């Protein structure tokens, strides 16, 4: 079964690259045995920081990418 290719180009949302690079950096630093659970905790912590009025890493990353 094959899927026909299309001319649609997809773009990575602004700030997404920075968000994933941050996760990758923390995974390499901590070397967790359960990467999925670690990622969930990492993103939960970022969400809590954003909701508390702190820095939004996605918005900050998007500014760096511009």
mmCIF file with all atom_site columns, C-alpha atoms in Angstrom, residues 2 7-9 12 18 22 27 31-33 37 39 43-44 46 48-49 51 53 55-56 60 64-65:
data_model
loop_
_atom_site.group_PDB
_atom_site.id
_atom_site.type_symbol
_atom_site.label_atom_id
_atom_site.label_alt_id
_atom_site.label_comp_id
_atom_site.label_asym_id
_atom_site.label_entity_id
_atom_site.label_seq_id
_atom_site.pdbx_PDB_ins_code
_atom_site.Cartn_x
_atom_site.Cartn_y
_atom_site.Cartn_z
_atom_site.occupancy
_atom_site.B_iso_or_equiv
_atom_site.pdbx_formal_charge
_atom_site.auth_seq_id
_atom_site.auth_comp_id
_atom_site.auth_asym_id
_atom_site.auth_atom_id
_atom_site.pdbx_PDB_model_num
ATOM 1  C CA . UNK A 1 2  ? 1.445  3.366  -0.916 1.00 0.00 ? 2  UNK A CA 1
ATOM 2  C CA . UNK A 1 7  ? 2.891  19.293 -2.404 1.00 0.00 ? 7  UNK A CA 1
ATOM 3  C CA . UNK A 1 8  ? 1.775  20.252 1.073  1.00 0.00 ? 8  UNK A CA 1
ATOM 4  C CA . UNK A 1 9  ? 4.562  21.655 3.162  1.00 0.00 ? 9  UNK A CA 1
ATOM 5  C CA . UNK A 1 12 ? 6.990  23.335 12.806 1.00 0.00 ? 12 UNK A CA 1
ATOM 6  C CA . UNK A 1 18 ? 13.175 25.175 21.417 1.00 0.00 ? 18 UNK A CA 1
ATOM 7  C CA . UNK A 1 22 ? 14.984 21.757 26.200 1.00 0.00 ? 22 UNK A CA 1
ATOM 8  C CA . UNK A 1 27 ? 16.904 13.890 29.281 1.00 0.00 ? 27 UNK A CA 1
ATOM 9  C CA . UNK A 1 31 ? 19.475 10.034 32.097 1.00 0.00 ? 31 UNK A CA 1
ATOM 10 C CA . UNK A 1 32 ? 16.034 8.846  33.321 1.00 0.00 ? 32 UNK A CA 1
ATOM 11 C CA . UNK A 1 33 ? 15.128 5.164  33.078 1.00 0.00 ? 33 UNK A CA 1
ATOM 12 C CA . UNK A 1 37 ? 7.320  9.602  32.462 1.00 0.00 ? 37 UNK A CA 1
ATOM 13 C CA . UNK A 1 39 ? 8.894  13.990 29.669 1.00 0.00 ? 39 UNK A CA 1
ATOM 14 C CA . UNK A 1 43 ? 6.101  19.361 30.523 1.00 0.00 ? 43 UNK A CA 1
ATOM 15 C CA . UNK A 1 44 ? 3.839  19.443 33.604 1.00 0.00 ? 44 UNK A CA 1
ATOM 16 C CA . UNK A 1 46 ? 6.688  23.929 32.439 1.00 0.00 ? 46 UNK A CA 1
ATOM 17 C CA . UNK A 1 48 ? 2.717  24.990 36.052 1.00 0.00 ? 48 UNK A CA 1
ATOM 18 C CA . UNK A 1 49 ? 5.406  27.662 35.662 1.00 0.00 ? 49 UNK A CA 1
ATOM 19 C CA . UNK A 1 51 ? 0.208  29.225 34.636 1.00 0.00 ? 51 UNK A CA 1
ATOM 20 C CA . UNK A 1 53 ? 2.799  33.756 35.567 1.00 0.00 ? 53 UNK A CA 1
ATOM 21 C CA . UNK A 1 55 ? 8.133  32.435 31.609 1.00 0.00 ? 55 UNK A CA 1
ATOM 22 C CA . UNK A 1 56 ? 6.371  30.637 28.773 1.00 0.00 ? 56 UNK A CA 1
ATOM 23 C CA . UNK A 1 60 ? 10.339 32.655 24.594 1.00 0.00 ? 60 UNK A CA 1
ATOM 24 C CA . UNK A 1 64 ? 14.572 33.414 19.746 1.00 0.00 ? 64 UNK A CA 1
ATOM 25 C CA . UNK A 1 65 ? 13.689 31.794 16.432 1.00 0.00 ? 65 UNK A CA 1
#
